[in-house]
Each structure stands twice: as structure tokens, then as C-alpha cells.
Coordinates of C-alpha atoms in Angstrom, one line a residue:
X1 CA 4.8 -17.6 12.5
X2 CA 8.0 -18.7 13.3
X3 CA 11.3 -20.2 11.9
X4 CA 13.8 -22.9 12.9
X5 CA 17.1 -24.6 11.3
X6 CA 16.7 -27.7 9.6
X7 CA 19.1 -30.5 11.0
X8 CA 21.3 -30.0 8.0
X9 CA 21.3 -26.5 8.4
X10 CA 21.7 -26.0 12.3
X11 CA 25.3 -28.1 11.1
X12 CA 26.2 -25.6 9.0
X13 CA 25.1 -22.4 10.9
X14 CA 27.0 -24.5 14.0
X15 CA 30.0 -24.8 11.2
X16 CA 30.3 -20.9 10.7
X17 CA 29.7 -19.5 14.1
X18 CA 32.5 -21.8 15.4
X19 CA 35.1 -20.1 12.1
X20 CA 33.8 -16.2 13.4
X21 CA 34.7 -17.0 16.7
X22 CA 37.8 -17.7 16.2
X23 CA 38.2 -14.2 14.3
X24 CA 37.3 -12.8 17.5
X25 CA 33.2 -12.3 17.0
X26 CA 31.1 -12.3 20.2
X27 CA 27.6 -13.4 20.6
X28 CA 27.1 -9.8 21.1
X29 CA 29.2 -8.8 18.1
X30 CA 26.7 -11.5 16.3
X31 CA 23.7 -9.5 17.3
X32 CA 25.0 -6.5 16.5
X33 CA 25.6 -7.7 13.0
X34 CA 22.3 -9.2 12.7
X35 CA 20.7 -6.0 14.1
X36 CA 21.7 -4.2 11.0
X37 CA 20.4 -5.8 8.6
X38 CA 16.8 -6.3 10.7
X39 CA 16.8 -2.3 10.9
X40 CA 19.3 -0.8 8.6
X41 CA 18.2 2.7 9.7
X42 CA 19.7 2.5 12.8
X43 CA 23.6 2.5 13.4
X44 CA 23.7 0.0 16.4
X45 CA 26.6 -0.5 18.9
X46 CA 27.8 -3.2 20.6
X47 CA 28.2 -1.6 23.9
X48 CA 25.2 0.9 24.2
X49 CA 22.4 0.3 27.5
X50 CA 21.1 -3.4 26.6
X51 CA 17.5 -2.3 25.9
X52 CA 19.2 -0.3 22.7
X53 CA 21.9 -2.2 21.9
X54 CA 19.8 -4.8 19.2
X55 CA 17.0 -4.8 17.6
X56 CA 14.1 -6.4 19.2
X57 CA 14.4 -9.9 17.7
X58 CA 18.0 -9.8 17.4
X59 CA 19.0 -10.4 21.7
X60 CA 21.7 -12.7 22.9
X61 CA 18.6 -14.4 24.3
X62 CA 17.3 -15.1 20.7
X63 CA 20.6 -16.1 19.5
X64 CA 20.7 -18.9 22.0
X65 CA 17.5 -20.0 20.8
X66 CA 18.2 -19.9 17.3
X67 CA 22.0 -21.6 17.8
X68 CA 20.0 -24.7 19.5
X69 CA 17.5 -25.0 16.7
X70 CA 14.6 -23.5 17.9
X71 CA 12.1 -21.7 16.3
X72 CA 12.5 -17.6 16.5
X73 CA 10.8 -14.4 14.5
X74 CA 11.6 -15.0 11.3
X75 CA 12.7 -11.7 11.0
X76 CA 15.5 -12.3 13.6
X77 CA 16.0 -15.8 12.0
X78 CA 16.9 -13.8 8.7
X79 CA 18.8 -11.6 10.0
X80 CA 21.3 -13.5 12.3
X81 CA 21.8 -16.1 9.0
X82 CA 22.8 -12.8 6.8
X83 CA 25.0 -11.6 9.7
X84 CA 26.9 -15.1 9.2
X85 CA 26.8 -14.8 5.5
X86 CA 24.3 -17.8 5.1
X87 CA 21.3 -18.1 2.5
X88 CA 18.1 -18.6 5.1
X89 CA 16.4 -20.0 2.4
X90 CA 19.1 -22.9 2.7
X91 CA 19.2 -23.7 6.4
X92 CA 15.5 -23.1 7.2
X93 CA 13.6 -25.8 7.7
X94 CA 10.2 -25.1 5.8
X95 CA 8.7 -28.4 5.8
X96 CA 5.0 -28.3 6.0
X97 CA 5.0 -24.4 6.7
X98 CA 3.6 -23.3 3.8
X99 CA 1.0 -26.2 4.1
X100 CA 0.2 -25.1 7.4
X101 CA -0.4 -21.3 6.0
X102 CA -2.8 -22.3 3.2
X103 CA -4.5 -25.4 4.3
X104 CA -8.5 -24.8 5.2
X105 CA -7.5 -21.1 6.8
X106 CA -10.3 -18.6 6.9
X107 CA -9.9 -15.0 7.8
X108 CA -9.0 -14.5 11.7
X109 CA -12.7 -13.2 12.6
X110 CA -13.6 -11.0 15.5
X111 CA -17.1 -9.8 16.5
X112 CA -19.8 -8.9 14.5
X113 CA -21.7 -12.3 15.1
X114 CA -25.0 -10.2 15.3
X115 CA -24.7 -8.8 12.4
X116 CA -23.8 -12.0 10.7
X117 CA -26.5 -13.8 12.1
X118 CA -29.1 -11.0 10.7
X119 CA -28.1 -11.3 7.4
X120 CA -28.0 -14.8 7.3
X121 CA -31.5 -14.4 8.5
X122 CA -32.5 -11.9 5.9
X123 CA -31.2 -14.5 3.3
X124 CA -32.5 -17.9 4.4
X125 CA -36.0 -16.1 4.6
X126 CA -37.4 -13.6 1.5
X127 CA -34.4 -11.5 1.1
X128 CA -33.0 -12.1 -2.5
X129 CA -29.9 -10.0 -2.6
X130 CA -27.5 -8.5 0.4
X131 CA -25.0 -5.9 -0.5
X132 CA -22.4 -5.2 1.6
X133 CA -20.7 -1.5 1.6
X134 CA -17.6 -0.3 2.7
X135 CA -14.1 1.2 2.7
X136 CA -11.3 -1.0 1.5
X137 CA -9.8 -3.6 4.1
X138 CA -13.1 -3.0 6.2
X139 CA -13.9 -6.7 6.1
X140 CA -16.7 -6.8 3.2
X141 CA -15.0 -10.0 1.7
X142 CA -14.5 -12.0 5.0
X143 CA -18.0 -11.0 5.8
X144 CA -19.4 -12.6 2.5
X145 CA -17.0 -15.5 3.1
X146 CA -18.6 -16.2 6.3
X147 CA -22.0 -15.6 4.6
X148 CA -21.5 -18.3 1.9
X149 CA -19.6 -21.0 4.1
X150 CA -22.8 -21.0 6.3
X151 CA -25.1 -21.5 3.8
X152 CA -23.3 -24.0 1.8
X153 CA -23.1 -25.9 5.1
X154 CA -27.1 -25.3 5.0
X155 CA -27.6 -27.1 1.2
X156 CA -26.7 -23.8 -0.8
X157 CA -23.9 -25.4 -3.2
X158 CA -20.4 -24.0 -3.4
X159 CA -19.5 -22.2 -6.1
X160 CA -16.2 -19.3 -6.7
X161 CA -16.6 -15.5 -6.1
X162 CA -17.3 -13.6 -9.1
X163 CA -14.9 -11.1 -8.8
X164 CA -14.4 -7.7 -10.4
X165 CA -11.4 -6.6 -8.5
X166 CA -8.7 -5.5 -10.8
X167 CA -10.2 -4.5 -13.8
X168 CA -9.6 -0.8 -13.9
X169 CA -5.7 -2.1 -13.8
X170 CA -4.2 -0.8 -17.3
X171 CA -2.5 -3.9 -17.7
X172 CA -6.0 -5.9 -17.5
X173 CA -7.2 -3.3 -20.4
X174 CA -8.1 -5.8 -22.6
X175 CA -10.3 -7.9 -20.7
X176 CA -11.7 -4.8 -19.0
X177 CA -15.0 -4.2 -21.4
X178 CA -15.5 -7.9 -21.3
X179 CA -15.3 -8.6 -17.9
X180 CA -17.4 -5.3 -16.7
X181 CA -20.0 -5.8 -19.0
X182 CA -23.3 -8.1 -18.1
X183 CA -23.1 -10.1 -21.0
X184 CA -20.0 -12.3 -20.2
X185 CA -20.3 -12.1 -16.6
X186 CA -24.4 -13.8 -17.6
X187 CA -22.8 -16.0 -20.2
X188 CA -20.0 -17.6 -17.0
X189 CA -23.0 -18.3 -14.5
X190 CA -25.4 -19.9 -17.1
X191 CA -22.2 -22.1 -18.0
X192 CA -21.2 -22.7 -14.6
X193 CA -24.9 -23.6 -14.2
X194 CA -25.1 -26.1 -16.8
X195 CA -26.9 -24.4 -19.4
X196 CA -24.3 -23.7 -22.1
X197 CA -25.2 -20.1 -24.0
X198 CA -24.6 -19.9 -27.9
X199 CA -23.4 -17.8 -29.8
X200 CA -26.2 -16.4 -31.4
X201 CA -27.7 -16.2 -27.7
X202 CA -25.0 -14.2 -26.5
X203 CA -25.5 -11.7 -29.6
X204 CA -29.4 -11.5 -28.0
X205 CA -28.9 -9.3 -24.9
X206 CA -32.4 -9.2 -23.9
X207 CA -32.8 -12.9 -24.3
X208 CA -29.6 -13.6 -23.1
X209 CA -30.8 -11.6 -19.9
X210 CA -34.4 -13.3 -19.9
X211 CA -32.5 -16.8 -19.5
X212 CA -30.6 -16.2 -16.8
X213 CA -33.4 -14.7 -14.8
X214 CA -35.1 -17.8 -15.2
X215 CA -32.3 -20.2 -14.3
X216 CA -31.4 -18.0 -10.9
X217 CA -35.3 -18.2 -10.2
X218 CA -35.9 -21.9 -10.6
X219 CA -32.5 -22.7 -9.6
X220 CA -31.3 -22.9 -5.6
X221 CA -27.4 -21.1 -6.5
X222 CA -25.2 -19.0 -4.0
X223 CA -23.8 -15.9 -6.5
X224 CA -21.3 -14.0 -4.4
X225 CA -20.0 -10.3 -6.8
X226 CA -17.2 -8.9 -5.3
X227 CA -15.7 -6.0 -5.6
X228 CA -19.0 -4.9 -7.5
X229 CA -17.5 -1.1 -6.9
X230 CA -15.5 -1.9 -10.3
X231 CA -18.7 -1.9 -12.4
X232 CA -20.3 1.7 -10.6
X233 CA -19.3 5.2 -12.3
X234 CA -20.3 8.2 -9.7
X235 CA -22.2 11.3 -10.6
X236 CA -20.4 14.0 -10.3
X237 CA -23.8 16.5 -9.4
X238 CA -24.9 14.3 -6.0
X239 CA -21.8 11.7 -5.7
X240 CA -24.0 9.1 -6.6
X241 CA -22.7 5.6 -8.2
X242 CA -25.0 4.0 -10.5
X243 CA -23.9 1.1 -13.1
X244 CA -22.1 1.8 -16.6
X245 CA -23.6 -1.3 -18.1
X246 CA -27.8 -0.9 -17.8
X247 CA -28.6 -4.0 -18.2
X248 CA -26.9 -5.2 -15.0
X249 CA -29.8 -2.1 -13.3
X250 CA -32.4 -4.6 -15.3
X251 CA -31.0 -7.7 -13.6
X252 CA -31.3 -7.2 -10.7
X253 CA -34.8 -5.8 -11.1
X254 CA -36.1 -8.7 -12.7
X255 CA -34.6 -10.8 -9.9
X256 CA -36.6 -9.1 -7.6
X257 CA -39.6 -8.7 -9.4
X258 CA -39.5 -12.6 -9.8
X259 CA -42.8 -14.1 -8.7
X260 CA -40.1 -16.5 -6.7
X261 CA -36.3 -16.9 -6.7
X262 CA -34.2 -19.8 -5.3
X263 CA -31.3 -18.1 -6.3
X264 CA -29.4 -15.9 -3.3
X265 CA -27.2 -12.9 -4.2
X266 CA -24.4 -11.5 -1.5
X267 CA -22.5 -8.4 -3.0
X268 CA -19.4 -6.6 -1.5
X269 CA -18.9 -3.1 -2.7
X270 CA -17.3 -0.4 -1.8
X271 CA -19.8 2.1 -3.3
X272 CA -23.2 2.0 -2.5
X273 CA -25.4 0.9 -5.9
X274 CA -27.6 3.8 -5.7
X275 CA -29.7 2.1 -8.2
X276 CA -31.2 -0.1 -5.9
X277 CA -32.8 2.7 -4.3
X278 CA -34.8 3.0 -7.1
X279 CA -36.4 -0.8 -7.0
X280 CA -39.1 -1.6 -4.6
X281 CA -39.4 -4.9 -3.2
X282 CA -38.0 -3.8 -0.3
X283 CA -38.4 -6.7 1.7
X284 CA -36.2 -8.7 -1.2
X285 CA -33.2 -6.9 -1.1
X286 CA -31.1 -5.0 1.8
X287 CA -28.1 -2.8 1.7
X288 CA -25.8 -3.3 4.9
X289 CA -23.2 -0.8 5.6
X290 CA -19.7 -1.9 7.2
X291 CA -17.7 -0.1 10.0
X292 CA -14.7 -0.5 11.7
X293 CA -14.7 -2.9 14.6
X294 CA -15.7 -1.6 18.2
X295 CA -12.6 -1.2 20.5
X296 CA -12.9 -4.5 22.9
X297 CA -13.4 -6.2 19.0
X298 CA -9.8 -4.3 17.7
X299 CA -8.1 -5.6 20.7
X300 CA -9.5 -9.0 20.4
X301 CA -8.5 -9.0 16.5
X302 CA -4.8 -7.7 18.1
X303 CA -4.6 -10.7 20.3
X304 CA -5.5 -13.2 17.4
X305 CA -3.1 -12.1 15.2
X306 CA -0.5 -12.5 18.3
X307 CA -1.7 -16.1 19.0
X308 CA -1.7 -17.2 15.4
X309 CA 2.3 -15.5 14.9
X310 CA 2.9 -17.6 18.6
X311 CA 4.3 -14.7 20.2
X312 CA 3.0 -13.6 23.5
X313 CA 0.9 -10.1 24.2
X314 CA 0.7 -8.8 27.5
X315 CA -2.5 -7.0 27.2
X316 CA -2.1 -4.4 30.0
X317 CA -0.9 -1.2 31.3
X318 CA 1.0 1.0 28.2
X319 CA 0.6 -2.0 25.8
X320 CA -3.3 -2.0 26.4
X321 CA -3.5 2.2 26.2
X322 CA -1.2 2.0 23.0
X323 CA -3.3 -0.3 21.4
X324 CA -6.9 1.1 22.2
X325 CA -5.0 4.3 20.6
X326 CA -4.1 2.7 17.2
X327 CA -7.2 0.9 17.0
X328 CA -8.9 4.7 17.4
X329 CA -6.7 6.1 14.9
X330 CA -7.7 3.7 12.7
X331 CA -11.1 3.1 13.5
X332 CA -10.8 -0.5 13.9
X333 CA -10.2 -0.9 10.7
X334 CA -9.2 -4.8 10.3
X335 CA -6.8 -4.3 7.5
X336 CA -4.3 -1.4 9.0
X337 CA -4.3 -3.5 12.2
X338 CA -3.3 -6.6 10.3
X339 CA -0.4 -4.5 9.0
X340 CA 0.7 -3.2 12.1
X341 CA 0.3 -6.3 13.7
X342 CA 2.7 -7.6 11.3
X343 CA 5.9 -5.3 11.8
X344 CA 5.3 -5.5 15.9
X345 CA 5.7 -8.9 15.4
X346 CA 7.8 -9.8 12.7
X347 CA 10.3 -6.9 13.0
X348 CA 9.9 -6.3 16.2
X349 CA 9.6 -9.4 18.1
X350 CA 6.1 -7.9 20.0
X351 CA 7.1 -4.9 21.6
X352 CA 4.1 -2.2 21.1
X353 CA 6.3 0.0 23.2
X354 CA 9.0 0.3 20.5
X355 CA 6.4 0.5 17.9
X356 CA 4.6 3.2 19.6
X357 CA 7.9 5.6 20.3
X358 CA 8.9 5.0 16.5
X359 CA 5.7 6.3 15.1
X360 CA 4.9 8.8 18.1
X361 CA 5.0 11.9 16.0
X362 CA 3.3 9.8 13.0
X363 CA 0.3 9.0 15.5
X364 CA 0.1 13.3 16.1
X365 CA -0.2 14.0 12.9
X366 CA -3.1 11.6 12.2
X367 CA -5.0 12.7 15.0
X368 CA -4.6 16.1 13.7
X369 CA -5.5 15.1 10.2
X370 CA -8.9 13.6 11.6
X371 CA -9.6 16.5 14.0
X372 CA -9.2 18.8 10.4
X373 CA -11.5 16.7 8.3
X374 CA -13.9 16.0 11.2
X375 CA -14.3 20.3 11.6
X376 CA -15.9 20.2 8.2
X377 CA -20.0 21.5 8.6
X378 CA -21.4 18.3 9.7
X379 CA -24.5 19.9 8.1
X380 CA -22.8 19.0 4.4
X381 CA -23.1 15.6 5.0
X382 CA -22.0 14.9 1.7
X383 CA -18.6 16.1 1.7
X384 CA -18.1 15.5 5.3
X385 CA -18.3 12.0 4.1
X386 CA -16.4 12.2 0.8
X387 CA -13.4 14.0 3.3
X388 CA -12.9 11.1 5.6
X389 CA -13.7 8.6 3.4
X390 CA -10.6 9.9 1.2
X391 CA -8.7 10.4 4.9
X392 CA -8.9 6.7 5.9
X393 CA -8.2 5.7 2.3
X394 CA -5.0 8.0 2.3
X395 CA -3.5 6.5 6.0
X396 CA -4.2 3.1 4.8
X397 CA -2.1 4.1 1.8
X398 CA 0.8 5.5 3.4
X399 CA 0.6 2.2 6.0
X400 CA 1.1 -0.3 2.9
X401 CA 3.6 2.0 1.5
X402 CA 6.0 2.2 4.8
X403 CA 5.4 -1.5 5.4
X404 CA 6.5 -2.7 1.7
X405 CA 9.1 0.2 1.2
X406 CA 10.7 -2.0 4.7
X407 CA 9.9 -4.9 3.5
X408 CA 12.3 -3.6 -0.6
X409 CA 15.3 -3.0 2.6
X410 CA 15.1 -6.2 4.3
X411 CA 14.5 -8.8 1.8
X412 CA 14.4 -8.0 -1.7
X413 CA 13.7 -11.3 -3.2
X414 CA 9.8 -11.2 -1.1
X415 CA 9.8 -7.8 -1.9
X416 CA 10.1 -8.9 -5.7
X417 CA 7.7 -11.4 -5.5
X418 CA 5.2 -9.1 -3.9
X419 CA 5.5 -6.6 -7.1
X420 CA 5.1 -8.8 -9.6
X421 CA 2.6 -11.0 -7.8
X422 CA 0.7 -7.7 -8.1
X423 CA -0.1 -8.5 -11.6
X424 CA -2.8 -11.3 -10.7
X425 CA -6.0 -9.6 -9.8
X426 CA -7.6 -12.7 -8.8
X427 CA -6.9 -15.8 -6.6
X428 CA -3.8 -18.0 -7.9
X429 CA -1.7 -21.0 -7.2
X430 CA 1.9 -20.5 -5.6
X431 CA 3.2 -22.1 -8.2
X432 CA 1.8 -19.5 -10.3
X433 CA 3.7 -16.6 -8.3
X434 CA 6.9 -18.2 -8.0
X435 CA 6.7 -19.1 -12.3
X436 CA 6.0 -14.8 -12.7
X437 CA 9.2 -14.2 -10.8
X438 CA 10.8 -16.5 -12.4
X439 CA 10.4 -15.2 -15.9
X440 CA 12.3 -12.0 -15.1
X441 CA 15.2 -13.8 -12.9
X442 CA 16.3 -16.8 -11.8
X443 CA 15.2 -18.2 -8.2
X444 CA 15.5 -21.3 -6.7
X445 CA 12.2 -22.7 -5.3
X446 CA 13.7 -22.5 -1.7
X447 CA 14.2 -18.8 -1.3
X448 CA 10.4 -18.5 -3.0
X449 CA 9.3 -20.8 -0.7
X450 CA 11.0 -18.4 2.5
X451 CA 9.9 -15.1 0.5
X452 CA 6.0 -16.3 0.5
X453 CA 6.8 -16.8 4.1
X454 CA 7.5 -13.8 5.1
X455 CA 4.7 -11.9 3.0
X456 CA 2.2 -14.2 4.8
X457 CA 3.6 -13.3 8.5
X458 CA 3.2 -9.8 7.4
X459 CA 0.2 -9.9 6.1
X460 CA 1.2 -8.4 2.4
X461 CA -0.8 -11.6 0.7
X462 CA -3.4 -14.1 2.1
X463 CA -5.2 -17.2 1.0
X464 CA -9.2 -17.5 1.5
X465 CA -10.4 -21.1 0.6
X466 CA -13.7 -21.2 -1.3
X467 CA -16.2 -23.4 -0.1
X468 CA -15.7 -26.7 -2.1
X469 CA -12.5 -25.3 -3.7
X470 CA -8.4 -26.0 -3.0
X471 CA -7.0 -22.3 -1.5
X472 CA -5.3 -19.7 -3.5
X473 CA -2.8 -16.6 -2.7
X474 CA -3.9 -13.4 -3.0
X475 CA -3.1 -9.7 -2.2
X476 CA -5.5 -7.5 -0.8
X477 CA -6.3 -5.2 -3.7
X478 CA -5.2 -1.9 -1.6
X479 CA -1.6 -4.0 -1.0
X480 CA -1.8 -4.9 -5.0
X481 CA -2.7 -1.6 -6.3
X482 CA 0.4 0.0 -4.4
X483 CA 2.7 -3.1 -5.4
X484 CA 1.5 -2.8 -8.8
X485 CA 2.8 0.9 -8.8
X486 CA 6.4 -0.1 -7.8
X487 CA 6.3 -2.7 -10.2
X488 CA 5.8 -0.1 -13.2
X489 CA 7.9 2.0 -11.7
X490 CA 10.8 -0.5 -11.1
X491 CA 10.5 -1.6 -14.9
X492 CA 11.0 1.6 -16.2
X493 CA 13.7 2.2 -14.1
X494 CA 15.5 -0.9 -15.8
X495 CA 14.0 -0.5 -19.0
X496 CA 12.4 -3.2 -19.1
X497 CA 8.4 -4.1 -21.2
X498 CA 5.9 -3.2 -18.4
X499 CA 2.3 -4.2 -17.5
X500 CA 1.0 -1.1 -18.4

């Protein structure tokens, strides 16, 4: 996404360019300014070869462009109104943008239509449950998103996400046993189906449990668990994950031993239930594991993100060999692409070729990582497994940390609101987020409004709109979990009480 001036604003950036030239500022002094504060790192001068003398979204070219109004990066956009000692927050013109970045958006979707279309299959016919498995940021929530807008369209009605992300958070400690046990989580969907539970019922476990088999079975409801990993504890003999709660293991056997069920269950997970390999029913139930996308579908999820940010990608020659090569290192993983996606645009107006050079040595060592894991004996499939499993978990990790420890030097107020936003572990109203912030300084709404802005065009938060339901901000829980660190850390630092 891009930014322009307001007409009040372009006035006053118009105002202040006019006084700093007649100190003697250039345009190319201007971008020389701006180019420091877009890449701090780098000590840029005025008069080096043009290709080095600003950073990418910095050029005379973009100044001309942002002097008449237009719209530029917003990362250039920020930049040149810090070089002139402007607020961006008070000359942008942020009209409907926001709007436009939460109204009716689903995630940017690439491939995997077969695979869709088989498990929407699979549940219009006998199949009673689909779980999805998967690494983090694989795509296991915007597969079950798809999943449940189809069949909603079909008759199915909406209905929210259970979700269990979160709850191993210290600060959500309190509402951990509650919200991991099957009790509560039976007591929400008999509510939300209209059968209100007492409380003598909900002292009656196996009653309580009895009840809600019956509704789901005479009932046609779309329940959608995410993030059912939360509620799985793994065996350390055979790496296993089975559920802490039992009576969730019972649940889902009685669904499926149901002489019929109306009700349809999609589960995302990032640990397989091995409990399910006990039931039989086979035909009622089906575990789906989640890969990376194929390389023509990581270069197709490359040029989306491009088209939605309206900056052009010349898909060809080094470009095209760089990218295949990220989306390789990352085995199309949709999440790290996102992210990368976001700094060659944002920061750097684009250019893969730039990107590529500044994380050459970073790309070796990956490769070399994998080649290490991937010389384990493939005959130990087990820990062949558990190694790159905790591999790609790792990169993805140091990926969010370099693109949120740039994000702390180039503009600390989305940087802030990213940390404490960290504290919701479920979907929330911006209002919500800017009010969190807002308890621990003082912010007008306009500079929230820009901050939000930039953590969307880098993909730190995103909004998924429920079937039937108004859309809500979110961070991916990978992006929370490391935000939620610096947040901890960054109250101790100042002494101040801490979510912990």
C-alpha cells in the first residue's frame, strides 16, 4: 500500500521545503536526509555512484512524486516527512485507508484448489471431522477459512473460530485451565447454540458431554478449533501428542460413533492428535497434513503480495532466480514470504536485487543449516522430523525478529503498538489496540491510525473476516509470541507492572 499528502498537508510539506531551500538544501541533500532515517545502518553520501547514493525509496525520482502529492512507499513517505522535521501522521492523507485494509479482505490465496476441493468433498459427504496439521504460518487457518466461507455459502451457518491460540501465554494464566479444558469450551457452543447449560449441568461432566453430542448430531453447525495444538501435551517416549483433558478424546469419539451427525468439525493444529489414530470410523474423520507451497505457487503468492502493495515486479532474469531461491530456502512457506515480501517493498521500494546482496551470506548459512539437519539417518524418521521441524521454526523466528527489531529503528510508535497489541491472543477491534497503547502513553488517534498502517503493509498484523461477522486485527501468533517477548522485556527495562 501506498501513501500520499492530504491537500492540507502537501501546503505545509510545500511550506517547509521552500524554508530548507533557502538554507541551501538540495533535492539531493533532501534524499540523503530522508535515506537515513529509512536505513539508519548505512552512512549515506550525497555524492556517491546514484545506484548507492539513497535508499531505494528515497530517489530524486520519489521526491518529485511525493512533492506533487502523489502516492509513494510509505516507507519513503515517512522518511522524507522526518527528513523535513514533519509529523507523517499529520500530513498524510489516511482517509478510507484503513477501511480499505479491513473491509471483506480474506487471506491473498495461491494454489492448493485441489486440495481444497477434496476436503470440501470429504465434508459435504460422510466425513464428520477434518484436521488440518502443520508448522506455524503454513497456511492451516486460511485453509479452514476457505473451508468455512464455502460451506456457509452452501447453508452451513456462520459462526466464530473457537480458538485456543494464546493460552500457554503466562499473562493469560488465569483463564488457561478454563479455556483448555472441555467443559467451558462445551458449555460456549451449547450457548452459542441456544441451549443455555446450568449450573448444576456444568458440575455433571458426563452429562454435560452427553448433551452436546446430541445437539452437534441433530443440529446442522460449522465448529471450526483452531489452534487445537494448545490443548495436546507430547510423550516424551514416541513424540506423540495426545490431549490433557480426556474427555475432549471421548468427544470426539462419540461424534463419530454417532448413528448420524449434522454437525461438521474442521480443526487446524499444529500437532497431529494422535488420538484419533485410535478411533475407527475411518471413513468419518481424516487428518490432512499441510506443506509449503510448490515453487510456480511461491512465485505466484510473491506477485500477489506485489499487486496488492501496487508496486510493480519484473518477474524475470535475477529477480525470478532470487526468488525461486528464497521460496526454496523457505520451503514456500506462506508466512516468511509475507515477511520478506514486506521489507522488499516497504523498505525497499521492490528491488529483490538489493534484498538478495543484503542477506547473501544470511541465505549461505541457511542452506548450510538445512544440508546439516537434512544429513541426519533418514532411517530415524522420528528425529529427522523433530530436526527440521525445529529448523524451520527457528528461521521463521529469526525472520520476525530482524523484521520487528527494523521495524523498533524506523518507527517506534508501530513498533509500540505491535508489542503491546501482543497482549490479545484473539481477534480485536482497532479501537481496542490503539486504547492498550494508550494506557501506557499518550497518542493521538492520527499517528495510531499511520502506525497500524505500516504493520499491515508489512505484514506484522492482519484482519480475517468471519463469515457473518465485522473483521478484526490480529497478529499471527509466531509475530505475537516474539512481540510479546519484547514487551516483557521492555517493561522490565523501565520498571514498569508486566503481563507476565
Amino acid at each position: 500500500m501506498k501513501l500520499k499528502l492530504s491537500v492540507a498537508g502537501l501546503e505545509q510539506v510545500k511550506t517547509r521545503w521552500a524554508q530548507k531551500q533557502k538554507e541551501g538544501w538540495t533535492r539531493k541533500y533532501l534524499c540523503t536526509e530522508a535515506s537515513q532515517f529509512c536505513q539508519p545502518r548505512i552512512d549515506w553520501v550525497e555524492d556517491l555512484d546514484y545506484r548507492f547514493s539513497y535508499a531505494n525509496s528515497c530517489s530524486p525520482e520519489t521526491l518529485d512524486h511525493f512533492l506533487r502529492g502523489k502516492n509513494i512507499q510509505s516507507e519513503g513517505f515517512v522518511s522524507f516527512c522526518r527528513a523535513l522535521n514533519i509529523d507523517p501522521s499529520k500530513v498524510a492523507d489516511l482517509d478510507n485507508l484503513l477501511q480499505k485494509l479491513t473491509q471483506d479482505i480474506e487471506p491473498i490465496w495461491v494454489g492448493r484448489e485441489s486440495l481444497q476441493s477434496d476436503l470440501l468433498e470429504k465434508l459435504r459427504g460422510d466425513c464428520r471431522i477434518v484436521v488440518i496439521t502443520g508448522i506455524t504460518g503454513i497456511g492451516k487457518t486460511a485453509l479452514a477459512y476457505k473451508l468455512a466461507l464455502a460451506l456457509c455459502q452452501e447453508g452451513f451457518p456462520p459462526e466464530p473460530p473457537i480458538d485456543f491460540d494464546g493460552f500457554n501465554q503466562r499473562e493469560d494464566q488465569q483463564s488457561q485451565s478454563e479455556a483448555q479444558n472441555f467443559i467451558s469450551t462445551a458449555i460456549d457452543l451449547l450457548n452459542r447454540g441456544d441451549e443455555p447449560v446450568t449450573a448444576k449441568q456444568a458440575k455433571n461432566p458426563e452429562q454435560l458431554l452427553t448433551q452436546l453430542v446430541n445437539h452437534l448430531s441433530n443440529n446442522r453447525r460449522l465448529i471450526w478449533f483452531d489452534s487445537m495444538e494448545n490443548l495436546l501435551q507430547g510423550e516424551q517416549q514416541d513424540g506423540s501428542n495426545r490431549f490433557k483433558d480426556p474427555l475432549w478424546r471421548v468427544f470426539f469419539q462419540r461424534i463419530l460413533e454417532a448413528e448420524d451427525c449434522q454437525t461438521r468439525i474442521v480443526i487446524t493444529s499444529q500437532d497431529k492428535p494422535e488420538d484419533f489414530e485410535t478411533f475407527s470410523q475411518a471413513q468419518y474423520w481424516h487428518i490432512q497434513p499441510l506443506m509449503g507451497l510448490e515453487d510456480q505457487e511461491s512465485l505466484q503468492l510473491f506477485e500477489r503480495l506485489f499487486q496488492q502493495a501496487e508496486v510493480e515486479l519484473i518477474l524475470h532474469g535475477r529477480n525470478l532466480a532470487y526468488l525461486k531461491e528464497i521460496g526454496k530456502l523457505y520451503e514456500g512457506h506462506p508466512l516468511a514470504i509475507r515477511l520478506i515480501s514486506g521489507d522488499i517493498i516497504d523498505r525497499l521500494n521492490g528491488d529483490i536485487s538489493i534484498y538478495y546482496e543484503e542477506n547473501k551470506s544470511r541465505f549461505r548459512r541457511l542452506r548450510e543449516m538445512i544440508d546439516e539437519a537434512q544429513k541426519a539417518n533418514p532411517d530415524d524418521y522420528y528425529k529427522v522430523n523433530l530436526m527440521t521441524k525445529q529448523l524451520r521454526k527457528q528461521l521463521l523466528e529469526e525472520e520476525v525478529e530482524r523484521t520487528i527489531e527494523r521495524l523498533e529503528k524506523t518507527f517506534k510508535t508501530a513498533y509500540l503498538l505491535l508489542i503491546y497489541g501482543s497482549t490479545y491472543s484473539s481477534f480485536e477491534f482497532k479501537n481496542a489496540w490503539f486504547e492498550n497503547l494508550q494506557l501506557f502513553s499518550e497518542y493521538e488517534e492520527q499517528d495510531l491510525d499511520l502506525a497500524l498502517f505500516t504493520l499491515f503493509n508489512r505484514y506484522l498484523v492482519e484482519t480475517q473476516k468471519q463469515p457473518g461477522y465485522e473483521p478484526h486485527i490480529k497478529q499471527h501468533s509466531l509475530i505475537r509470541n516474539v512481540a510479546f517477548k519484547r514487551l516483557v522485556s521492555t517493561q522490565r527495562k523501565e520498571g514498569k507492572p508486566n503481563h507476565e
